Coordinates of C-alpha atoms and ligand atoms in Angstrom, one line a residue:
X664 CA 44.9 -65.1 -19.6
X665 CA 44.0 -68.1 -21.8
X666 CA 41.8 -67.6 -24.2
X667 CA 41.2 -70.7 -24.7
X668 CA 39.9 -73.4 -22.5
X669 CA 42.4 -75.4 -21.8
X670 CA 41.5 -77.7 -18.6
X671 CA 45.2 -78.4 -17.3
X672 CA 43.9 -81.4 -15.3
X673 CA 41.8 -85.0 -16.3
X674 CA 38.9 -85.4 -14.2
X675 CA 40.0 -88.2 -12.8
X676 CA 42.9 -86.4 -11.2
X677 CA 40.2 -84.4 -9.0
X678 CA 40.7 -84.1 -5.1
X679 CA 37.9 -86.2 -3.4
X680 CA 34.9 -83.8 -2.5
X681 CA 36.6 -84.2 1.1
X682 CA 39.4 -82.4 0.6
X683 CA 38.9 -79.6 -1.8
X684 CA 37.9 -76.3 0.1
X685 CA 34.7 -76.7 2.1
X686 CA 31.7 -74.6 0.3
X687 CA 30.9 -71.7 2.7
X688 CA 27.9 -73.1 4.9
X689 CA 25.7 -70.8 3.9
X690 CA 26.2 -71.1 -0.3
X691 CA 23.0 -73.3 -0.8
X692 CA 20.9 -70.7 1.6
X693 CA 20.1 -68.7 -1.2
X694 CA 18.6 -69.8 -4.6
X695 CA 18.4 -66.4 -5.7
X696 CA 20.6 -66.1 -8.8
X697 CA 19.7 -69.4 -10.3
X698 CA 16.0 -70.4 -11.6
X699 CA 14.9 -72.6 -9.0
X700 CA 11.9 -74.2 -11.0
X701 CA 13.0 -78.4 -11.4
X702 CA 15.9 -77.0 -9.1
X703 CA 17.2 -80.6 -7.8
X704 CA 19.6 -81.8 -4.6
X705 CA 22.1 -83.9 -6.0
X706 CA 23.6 -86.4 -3.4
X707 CA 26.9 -87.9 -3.3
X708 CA 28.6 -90.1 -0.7
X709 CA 31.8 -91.5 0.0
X710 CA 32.9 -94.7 -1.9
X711 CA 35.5 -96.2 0.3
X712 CA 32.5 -98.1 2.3
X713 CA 31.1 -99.3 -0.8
X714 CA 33.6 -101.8 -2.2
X715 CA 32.4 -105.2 -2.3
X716 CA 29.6 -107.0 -0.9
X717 CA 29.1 -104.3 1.8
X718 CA 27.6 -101.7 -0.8
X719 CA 24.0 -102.5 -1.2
X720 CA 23.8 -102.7 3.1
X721 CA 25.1 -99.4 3.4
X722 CA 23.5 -97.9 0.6
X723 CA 19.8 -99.1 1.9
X724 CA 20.8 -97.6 5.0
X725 CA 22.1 -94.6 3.6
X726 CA 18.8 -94.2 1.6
X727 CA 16.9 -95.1 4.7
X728 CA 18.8 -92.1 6.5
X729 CA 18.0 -89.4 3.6
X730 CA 14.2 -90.4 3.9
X731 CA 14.1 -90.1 7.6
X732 CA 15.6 -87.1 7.7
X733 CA 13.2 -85.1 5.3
X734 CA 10.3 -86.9 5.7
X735 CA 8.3 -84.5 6.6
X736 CA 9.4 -81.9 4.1
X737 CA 8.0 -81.0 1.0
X738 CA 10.0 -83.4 -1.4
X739 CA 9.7 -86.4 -3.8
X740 CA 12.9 -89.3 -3.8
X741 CA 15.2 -90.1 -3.1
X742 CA 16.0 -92.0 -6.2
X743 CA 19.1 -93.7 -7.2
X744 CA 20.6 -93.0 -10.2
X745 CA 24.6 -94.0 -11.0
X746 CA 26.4 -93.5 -7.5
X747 CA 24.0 -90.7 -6.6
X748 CA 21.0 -90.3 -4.9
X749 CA 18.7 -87.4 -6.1
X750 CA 15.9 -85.7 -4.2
X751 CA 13.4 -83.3 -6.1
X752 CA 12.1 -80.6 -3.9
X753 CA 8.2 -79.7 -4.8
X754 CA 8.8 -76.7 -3.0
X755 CA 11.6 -73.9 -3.0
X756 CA 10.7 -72.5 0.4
X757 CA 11.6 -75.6 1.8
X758 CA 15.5 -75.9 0.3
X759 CA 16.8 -74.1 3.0
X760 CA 15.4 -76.5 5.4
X761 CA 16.5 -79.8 3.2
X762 CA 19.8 -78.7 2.9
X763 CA 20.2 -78.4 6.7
X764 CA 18.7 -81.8 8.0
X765 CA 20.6 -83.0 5.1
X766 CA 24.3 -81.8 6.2
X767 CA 23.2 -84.4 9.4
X768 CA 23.0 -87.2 6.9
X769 CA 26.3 -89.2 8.1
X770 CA 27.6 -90.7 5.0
X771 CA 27.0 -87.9 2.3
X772 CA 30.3 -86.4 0.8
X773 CA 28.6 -83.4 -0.5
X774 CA 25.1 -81.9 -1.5
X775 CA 24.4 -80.1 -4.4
X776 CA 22.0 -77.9 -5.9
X777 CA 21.3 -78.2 -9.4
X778 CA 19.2 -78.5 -12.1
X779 CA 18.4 -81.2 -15.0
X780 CA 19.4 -80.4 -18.1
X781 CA 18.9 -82.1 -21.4
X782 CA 22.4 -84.1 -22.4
X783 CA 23.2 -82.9 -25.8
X784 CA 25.7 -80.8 -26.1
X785 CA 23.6 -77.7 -27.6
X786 CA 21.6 -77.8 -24.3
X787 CA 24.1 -78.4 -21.7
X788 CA 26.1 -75.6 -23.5
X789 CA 22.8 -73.1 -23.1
X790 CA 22.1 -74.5 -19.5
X791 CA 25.6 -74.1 -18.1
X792 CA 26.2 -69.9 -20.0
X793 CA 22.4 -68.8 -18.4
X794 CA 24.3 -70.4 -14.9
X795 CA 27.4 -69.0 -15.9
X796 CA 25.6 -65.6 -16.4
X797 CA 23.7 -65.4 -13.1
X798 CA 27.0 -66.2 -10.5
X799 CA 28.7 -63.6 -13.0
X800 CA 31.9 -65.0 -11.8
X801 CA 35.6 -63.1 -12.1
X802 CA 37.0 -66.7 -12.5
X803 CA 35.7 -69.9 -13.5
X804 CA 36.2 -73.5 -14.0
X805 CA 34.2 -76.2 -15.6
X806 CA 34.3 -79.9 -14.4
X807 CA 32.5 -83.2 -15.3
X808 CA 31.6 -86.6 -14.3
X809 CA 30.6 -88.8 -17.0
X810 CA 28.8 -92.0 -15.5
X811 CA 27.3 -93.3 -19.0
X812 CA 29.5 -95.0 -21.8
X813 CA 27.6 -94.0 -24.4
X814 CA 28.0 -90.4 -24.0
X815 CA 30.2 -89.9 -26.7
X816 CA 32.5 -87.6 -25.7
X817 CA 35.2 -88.1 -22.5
X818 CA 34.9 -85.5 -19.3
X819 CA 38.1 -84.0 -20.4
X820 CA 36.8 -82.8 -24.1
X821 CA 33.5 -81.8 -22.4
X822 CA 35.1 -79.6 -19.5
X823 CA 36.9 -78.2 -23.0
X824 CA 34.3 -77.5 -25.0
X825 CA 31.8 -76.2 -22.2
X826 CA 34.7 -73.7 -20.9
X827 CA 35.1 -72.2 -24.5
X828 CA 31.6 -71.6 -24.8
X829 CA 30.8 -70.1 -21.6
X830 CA 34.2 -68.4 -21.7
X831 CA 32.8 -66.7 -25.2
X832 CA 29.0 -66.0 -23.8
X833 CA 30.7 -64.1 -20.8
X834 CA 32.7 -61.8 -22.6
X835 CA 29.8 -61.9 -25.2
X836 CA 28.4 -60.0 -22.5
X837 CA 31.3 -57.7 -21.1
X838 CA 32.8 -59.9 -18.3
X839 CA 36.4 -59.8 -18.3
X840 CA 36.1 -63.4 -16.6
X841 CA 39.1 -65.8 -16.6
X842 CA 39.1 -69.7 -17.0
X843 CA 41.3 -70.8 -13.4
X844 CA 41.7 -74.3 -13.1
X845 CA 43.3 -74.3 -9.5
X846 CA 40.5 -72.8 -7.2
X847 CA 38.0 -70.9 -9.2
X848 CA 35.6 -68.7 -7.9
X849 CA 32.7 -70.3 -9.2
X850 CA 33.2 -73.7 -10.7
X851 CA 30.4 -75.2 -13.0
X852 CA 29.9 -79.3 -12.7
X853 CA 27.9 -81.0 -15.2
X854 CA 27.3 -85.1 -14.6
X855 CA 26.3 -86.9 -17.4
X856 CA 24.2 -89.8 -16.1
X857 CA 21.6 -92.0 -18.5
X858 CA 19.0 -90.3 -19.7
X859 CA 19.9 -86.7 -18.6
X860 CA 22.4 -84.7 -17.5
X861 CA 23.0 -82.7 -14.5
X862 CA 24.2 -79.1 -13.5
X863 CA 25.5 -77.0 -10.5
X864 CA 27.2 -74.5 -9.0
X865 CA 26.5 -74.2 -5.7
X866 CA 27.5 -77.6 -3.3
X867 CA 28.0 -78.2 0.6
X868 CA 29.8 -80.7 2.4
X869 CA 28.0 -83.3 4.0
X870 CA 28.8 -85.0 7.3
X871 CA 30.6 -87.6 5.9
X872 CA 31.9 -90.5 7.9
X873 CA 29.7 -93.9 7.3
X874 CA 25.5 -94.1 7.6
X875 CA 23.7 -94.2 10.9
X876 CA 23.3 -97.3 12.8
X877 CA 25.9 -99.5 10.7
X878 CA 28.5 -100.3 13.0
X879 CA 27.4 -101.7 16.1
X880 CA 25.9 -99.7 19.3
X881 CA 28.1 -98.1 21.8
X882 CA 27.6 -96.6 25.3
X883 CA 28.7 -93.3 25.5
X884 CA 29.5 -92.1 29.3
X885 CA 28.1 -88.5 28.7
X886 CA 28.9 -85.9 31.9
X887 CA 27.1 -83.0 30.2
X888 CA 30.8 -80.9 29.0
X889 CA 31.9 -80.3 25.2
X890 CA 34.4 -83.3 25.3
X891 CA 31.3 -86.4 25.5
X892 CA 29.4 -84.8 23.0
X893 CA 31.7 -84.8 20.3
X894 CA 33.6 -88.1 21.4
X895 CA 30.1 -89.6 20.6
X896 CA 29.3 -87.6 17.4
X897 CA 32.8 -89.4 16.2
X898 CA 31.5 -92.7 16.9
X899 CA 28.1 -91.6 15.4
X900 CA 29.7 -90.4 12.6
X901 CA 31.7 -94.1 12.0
X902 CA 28.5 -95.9 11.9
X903 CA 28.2 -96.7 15.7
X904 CA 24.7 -96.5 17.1
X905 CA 25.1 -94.4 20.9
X906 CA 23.1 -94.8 24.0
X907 CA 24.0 -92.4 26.4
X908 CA 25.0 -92.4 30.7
X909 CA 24.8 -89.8 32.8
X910 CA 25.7 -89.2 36.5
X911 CA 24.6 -87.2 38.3
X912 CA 24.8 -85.4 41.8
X913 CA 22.5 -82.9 43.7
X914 CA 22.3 -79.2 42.2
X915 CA 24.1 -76.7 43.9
X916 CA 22.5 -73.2 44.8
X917 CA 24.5 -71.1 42.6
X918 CA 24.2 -74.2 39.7
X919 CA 21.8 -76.2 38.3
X920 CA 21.5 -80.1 38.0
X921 CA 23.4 -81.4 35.1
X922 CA 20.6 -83.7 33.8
X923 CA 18.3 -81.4 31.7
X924 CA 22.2 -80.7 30.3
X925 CA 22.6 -83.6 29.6
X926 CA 19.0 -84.1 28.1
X927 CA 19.7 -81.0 25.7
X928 CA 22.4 -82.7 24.6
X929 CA 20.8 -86.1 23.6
X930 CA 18.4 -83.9 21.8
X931 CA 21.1 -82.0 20.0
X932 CA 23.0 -85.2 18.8
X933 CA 19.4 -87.8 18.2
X934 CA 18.9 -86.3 14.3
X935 CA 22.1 -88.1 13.5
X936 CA 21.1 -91.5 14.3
X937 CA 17.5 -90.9 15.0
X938 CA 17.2 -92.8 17.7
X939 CA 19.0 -92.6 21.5
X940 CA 18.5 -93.7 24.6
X941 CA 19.8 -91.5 27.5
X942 CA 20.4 -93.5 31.0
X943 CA 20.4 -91.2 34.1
X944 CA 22.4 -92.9 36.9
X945 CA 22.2 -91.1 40.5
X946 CA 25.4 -91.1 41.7
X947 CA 25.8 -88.9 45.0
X948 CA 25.8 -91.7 47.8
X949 CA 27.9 -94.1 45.6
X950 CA 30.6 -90.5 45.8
X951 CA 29.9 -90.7 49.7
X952 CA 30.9 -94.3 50.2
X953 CA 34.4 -93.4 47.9
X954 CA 34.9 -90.9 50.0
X955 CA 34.9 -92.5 53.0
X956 CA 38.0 -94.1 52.7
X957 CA 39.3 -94.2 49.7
X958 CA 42.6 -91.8 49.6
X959 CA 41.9 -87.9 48.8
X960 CA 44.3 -88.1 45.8
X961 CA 42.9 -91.4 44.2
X962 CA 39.2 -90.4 44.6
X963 CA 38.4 -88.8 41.1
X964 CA 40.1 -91.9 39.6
X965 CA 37.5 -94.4 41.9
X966 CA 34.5 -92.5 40.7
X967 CA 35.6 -93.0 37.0
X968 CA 36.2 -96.6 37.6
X969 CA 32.6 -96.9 39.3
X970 CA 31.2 -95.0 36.4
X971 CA 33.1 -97.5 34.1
X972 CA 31.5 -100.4 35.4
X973 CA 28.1 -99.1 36.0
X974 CA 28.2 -98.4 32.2
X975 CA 29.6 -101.9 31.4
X976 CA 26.8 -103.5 33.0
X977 CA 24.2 -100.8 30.9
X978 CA 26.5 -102.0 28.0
X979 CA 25.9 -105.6 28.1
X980 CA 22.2 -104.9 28.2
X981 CA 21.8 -102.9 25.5
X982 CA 24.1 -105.7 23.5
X983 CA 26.3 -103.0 23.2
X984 CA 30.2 -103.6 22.2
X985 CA 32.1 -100.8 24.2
X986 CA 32.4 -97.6 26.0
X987 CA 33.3 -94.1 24.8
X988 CA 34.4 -91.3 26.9
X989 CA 35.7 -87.8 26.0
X990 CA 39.4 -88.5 27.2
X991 CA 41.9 -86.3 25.6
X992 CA 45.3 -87.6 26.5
X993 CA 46.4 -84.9 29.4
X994 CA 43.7 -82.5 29.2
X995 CA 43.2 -82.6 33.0
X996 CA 45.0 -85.0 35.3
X997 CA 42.7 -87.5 35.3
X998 CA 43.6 -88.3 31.6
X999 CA 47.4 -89.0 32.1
X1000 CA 47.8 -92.1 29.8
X1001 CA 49.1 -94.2 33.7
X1002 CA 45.2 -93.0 34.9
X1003 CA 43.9 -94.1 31.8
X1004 CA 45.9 -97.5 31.6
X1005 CA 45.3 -98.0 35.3
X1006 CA 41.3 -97.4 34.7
X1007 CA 40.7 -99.8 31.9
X1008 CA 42.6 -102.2 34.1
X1009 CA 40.2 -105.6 35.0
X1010 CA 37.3 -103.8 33.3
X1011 CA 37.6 -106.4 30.5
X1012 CA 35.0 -104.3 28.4
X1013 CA 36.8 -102.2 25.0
X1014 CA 37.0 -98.5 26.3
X1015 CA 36.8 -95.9 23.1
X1016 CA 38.8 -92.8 23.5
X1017 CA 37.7 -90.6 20.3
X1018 CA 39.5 -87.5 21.1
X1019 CA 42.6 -89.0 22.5
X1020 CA 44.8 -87.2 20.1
X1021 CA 42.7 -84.1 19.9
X1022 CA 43.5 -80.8 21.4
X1023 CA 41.0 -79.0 23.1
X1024 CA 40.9 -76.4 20.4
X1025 CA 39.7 -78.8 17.6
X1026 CA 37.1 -80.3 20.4
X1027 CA 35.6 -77.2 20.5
X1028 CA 35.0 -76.3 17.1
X1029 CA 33.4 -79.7 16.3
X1030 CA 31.1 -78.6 19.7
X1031 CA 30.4 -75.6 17.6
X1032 CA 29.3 -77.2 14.4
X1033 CA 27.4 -80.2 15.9
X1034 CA 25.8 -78.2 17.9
X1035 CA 26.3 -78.8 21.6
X1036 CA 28.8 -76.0 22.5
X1037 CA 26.3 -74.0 23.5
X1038 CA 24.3 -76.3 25.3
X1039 CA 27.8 -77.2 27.3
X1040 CA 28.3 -73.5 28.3
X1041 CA 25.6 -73.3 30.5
X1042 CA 26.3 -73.7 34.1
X1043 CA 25.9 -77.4 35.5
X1044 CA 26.7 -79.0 39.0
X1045 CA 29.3 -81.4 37.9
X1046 CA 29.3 -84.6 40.1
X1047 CA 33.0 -85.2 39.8
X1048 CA 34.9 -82.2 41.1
X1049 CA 33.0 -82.7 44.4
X1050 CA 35.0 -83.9 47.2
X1051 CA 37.8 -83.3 44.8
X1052 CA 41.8 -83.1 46.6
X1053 CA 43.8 -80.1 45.4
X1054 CA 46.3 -82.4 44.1
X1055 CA 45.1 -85.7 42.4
X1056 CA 47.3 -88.4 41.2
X1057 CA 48.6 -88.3 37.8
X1058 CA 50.5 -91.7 37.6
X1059 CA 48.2 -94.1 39.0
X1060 CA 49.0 -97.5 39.3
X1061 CA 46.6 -100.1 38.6
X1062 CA 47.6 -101.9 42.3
X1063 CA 47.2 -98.7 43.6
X1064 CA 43.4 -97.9 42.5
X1065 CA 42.9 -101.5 44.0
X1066 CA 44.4 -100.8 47.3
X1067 CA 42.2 -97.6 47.8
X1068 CA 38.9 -99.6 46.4
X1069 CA 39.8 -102.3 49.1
X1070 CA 37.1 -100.4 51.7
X1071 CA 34.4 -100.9 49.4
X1072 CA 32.0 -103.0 48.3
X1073 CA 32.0 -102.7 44.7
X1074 CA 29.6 -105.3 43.3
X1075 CA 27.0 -104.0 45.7
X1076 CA 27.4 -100.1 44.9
X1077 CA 27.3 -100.8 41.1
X1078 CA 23.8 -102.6 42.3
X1079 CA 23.0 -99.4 43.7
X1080 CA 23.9 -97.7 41.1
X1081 CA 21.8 -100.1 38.6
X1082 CA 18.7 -100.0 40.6
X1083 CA 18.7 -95.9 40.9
X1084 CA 18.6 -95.5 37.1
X1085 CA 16.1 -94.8 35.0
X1086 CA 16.1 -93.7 31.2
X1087 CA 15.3 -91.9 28.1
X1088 CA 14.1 -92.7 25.0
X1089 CA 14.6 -90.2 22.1
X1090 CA 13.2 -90.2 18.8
X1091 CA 13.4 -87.7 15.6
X1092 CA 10.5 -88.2 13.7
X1093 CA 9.3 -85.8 10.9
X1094 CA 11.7 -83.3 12.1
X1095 CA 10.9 -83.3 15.5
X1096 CA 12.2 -84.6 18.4
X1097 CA 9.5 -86.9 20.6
X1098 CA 10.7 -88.7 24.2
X1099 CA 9.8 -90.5 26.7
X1100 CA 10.5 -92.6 29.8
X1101 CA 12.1 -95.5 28.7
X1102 CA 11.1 -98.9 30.6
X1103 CA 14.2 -100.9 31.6
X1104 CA 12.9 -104.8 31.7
X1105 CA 16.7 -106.0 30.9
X1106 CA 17.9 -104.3 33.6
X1107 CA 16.1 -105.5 35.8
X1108 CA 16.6 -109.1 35.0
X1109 CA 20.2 -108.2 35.1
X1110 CA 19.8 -106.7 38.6
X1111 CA 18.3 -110.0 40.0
X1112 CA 21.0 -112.1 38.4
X1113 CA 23.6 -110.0 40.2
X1114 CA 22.0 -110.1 43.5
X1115 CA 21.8 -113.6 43.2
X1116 CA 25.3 -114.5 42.4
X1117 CA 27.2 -111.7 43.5
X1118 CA 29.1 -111.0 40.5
X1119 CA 29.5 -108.8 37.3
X1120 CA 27.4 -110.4 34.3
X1121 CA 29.3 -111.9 32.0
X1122 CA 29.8 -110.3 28.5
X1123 CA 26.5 -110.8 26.7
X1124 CA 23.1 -110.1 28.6
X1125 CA 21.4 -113.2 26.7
X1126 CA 23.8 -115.3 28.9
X1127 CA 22.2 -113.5 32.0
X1128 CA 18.8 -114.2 30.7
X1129 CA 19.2 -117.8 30.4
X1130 CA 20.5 -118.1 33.6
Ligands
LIG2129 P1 33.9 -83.6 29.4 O1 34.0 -82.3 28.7 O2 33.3 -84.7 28.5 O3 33.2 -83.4 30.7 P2 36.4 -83.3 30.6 O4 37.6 -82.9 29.8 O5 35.7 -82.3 31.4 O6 35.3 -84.1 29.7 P3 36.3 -85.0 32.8 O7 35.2 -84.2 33.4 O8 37.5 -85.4 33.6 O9 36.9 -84.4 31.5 O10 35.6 -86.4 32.2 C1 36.3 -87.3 31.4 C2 35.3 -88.2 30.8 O11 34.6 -89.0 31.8 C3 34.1 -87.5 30.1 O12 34.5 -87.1 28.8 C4 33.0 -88.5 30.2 O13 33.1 -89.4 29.1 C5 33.2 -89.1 31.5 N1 32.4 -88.5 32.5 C6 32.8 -87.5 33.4 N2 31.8 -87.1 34.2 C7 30.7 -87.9 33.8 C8 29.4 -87.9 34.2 N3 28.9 -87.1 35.2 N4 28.5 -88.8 33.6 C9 29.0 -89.6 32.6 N5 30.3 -89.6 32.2 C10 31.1 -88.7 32.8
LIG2130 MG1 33.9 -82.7 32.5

């Protein structure tokens, strides 16, 4: 047992907040053993976005994200101080409730709760024992960030000098606690940023990823199971803005429709990027037509495709640069890599595939902590396992699908298709979620271009609208 502190490691050697061992979800639940008056969220994010000339976009959207997603809550800031975004909660009844719209804040490495302390080292010292005191820990560990120069002392001789003295008050007080570098149970951070200094011992991850609505928009083809859902919380979580399509058939006696499924859904996964759009595509009499001639063994394979370009066309009207599905590489034979090369075959739009490489396993727990698993379980009539063969292909060709399309009239179905849907629109706003029907003027002028020529739009809608 050292009986000294000795801190084995220079701060700079410290994991990135990702990959030390996640707080327990519920650590910053309870303010109970630390004095909550001034108590202060400390906010970090990830750095790798914010090389360059990139850093002050993402940051203002990042900041923009923080505000919208406590807005309504009983809470001053954020302000910006050295790589770190503070909020000061006027409130403690409302902490509980920060910390969890704040975990939804893509771009946030962790969140911490803290106080502000004064930076000399006679206070910090006093600040970080009456901490130390309250968690009463069995092991401990002290760690610091200096972000001001003219501190006067390096992280390393600080995490020193703090340990000792909280190491001494401790046993001052009959704890038989022990410094432990490598995994502590409590660990105490101090930052040292100008003007003040900063203390904690209680943090959560954040989301992570980069902030909402920097990357582009995407159109996510949502059928109302766990797979979707969290293919287009990865995408949301990369910065990608998601509108959402669903198909859908007639309800079955024993099951319900899948829209208000997929509704819940859209509701579940809007507080990430505060905005969504959810298009609702009718899909039963396009089935029927497949059906009719298309082989048995193929057919599952022709309604994806139709699906695919129903969504392309949605895509180029929301200006939006691909698709995402939930596709896991030979999760169910539809996802054979052949199907999947064979699908994306003449669709000449990027297809994202999110959970490719993901087991089914890991799908589900991400279900579980966004938020949708539940929603997912509930019994929904499924539109594609209708009319479904007992045995259907799992190495499509590409020449293949074409041959068994060749009954059909495809530009006039994915009219059909076009002209059935309607939409949407989800907002969060002060911590509430507000919809309504969305009005789809784009699509419609897109509709009339394709009647008149006969053809799929070319990439960009603006093209169409000159036209
Ligand atoms: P999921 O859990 O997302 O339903 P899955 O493993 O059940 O996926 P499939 O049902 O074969 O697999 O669907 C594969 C992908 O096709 C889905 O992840 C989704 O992106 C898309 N898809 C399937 N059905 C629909 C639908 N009704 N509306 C929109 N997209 C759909
Ligand atoms: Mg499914």
């Amino acid at each position: 047992m050292p009986r000294h502190y000795t801190p084995a490691v220079n701060a700079r050697q410290i994991k990135p907040a990702s990959l030390r061992q996640p707080c327990k979800p519920d650590t910053l639940k309870s303010t109970r053993n630390f004095n909550s008056m001034n108590s202060i969220l400390i906010l970090h994010y990830h750095e790798i976005w914010l090389k360059g000339g990139n850093k002050k976009y993402f940051l203002s959207r990042l900041i923009t994200a923080v505000k919208q997603s406590v807005e309504d809550l009983s809470v001053a800031g954020p302000q910006y101080i050295s790589e770190r975004l503070i909020l000061r909660p006027r409130d403690e009844a409302a902490l509980p409730q920060l910390i969890e719209r704040l975990r939804r804040v893509f771009g946030l490495a962790y969140i911490a709760l803290g106080r502000e302390v004064p930076r000399d080292l006679d206070g910090l010292s006093s600040a970080a024992c009456e901490l130390m005191a309250a968690k009463d820990p069995r092991t401990f560990a002290v760690r610091a960030k200096i972000a001001d120069t003219t501190f006067g002392m390096n992280s390393m001789e600080l995490e020193k000098t703090l340990g000792q003295r909280i190491l001494d008050h401790l046993r001052g007080r009959g704890s038989a606690v022990q410094v432990k570098l490598h995994d502590p149970q409590v660990t105490c951070w101090v930052e040292i940023i100008p003007g003040t200094a900063l203390i904690y011992a209680d943090r959560v991850e954040g989301a992570g990823g980069l902030p909402a609505v920097t990357s582009g928009k995407v159109i996510v083809l949502l059928s109302g199971g766990f797979d979707s859902s969290v293919a287009a919380y990865k995408m949301m979580r990369r910065g990608a803005h998601a509108s959402f399509v669903h198909f859908f058939g007639p309800p079955s006696p024993a099951r319900g429709s899948s829209r208000p499924v997929a509704e819940q859904i859209v509701r579940a996964l809007t507080p990430y990027q505060f905005t969504s759009r959810l298009y609702l595509v009718p899909f039963d009499s396009i089935q029927r037509q497949i059906v009719a001639g298309a082989h048995e063994s193929l057919r599952l394979l022709i309604y994806r495709k139709m699906m695919a370009r129903i969504a392309r066309e949605i895509a180029k009207t929301e200006r939006a640069l691909g698709l995402v599905t939930g596709d896991s590489v030979s999760q169910v034979a539809s996802q054979t890599l052949h199907n999947m090369a064979a699908l994306d075959r003449g669709l000449d739009f990027p297809v994202y595939r999110p959970l490719a490489g993901d087991d089914k396993t890991e799908i589900l727990k991400l279900a579980r902590e966004i938020g949708t698993y539940q929603i997912s379980c509930e019994p929904f009539e499924d539109c594609c396992p209708r009319f479904m063969p007992r045995s259907p292909a799992i190495f499509a060709r590409p020449e293949q699908l074409q041959e068994a399309e060749a009954h059909l009239n495809i530009e006039s179905l994915v009219n059909e298709g076009l002209e059935g849907t309607t939409a949407v629109d989800f907002m969060f706003e002060r911590g509430s979620i507000a919809c309504r029907e969305a009005t789809l003027p784009r699509l419609k002028k897109l509709l009339v271009w394709r009647k008149a020529t006969g053809e799929p739009a070319p990439e960009h809608s603006t093209v169409n609208e000159e036209k």
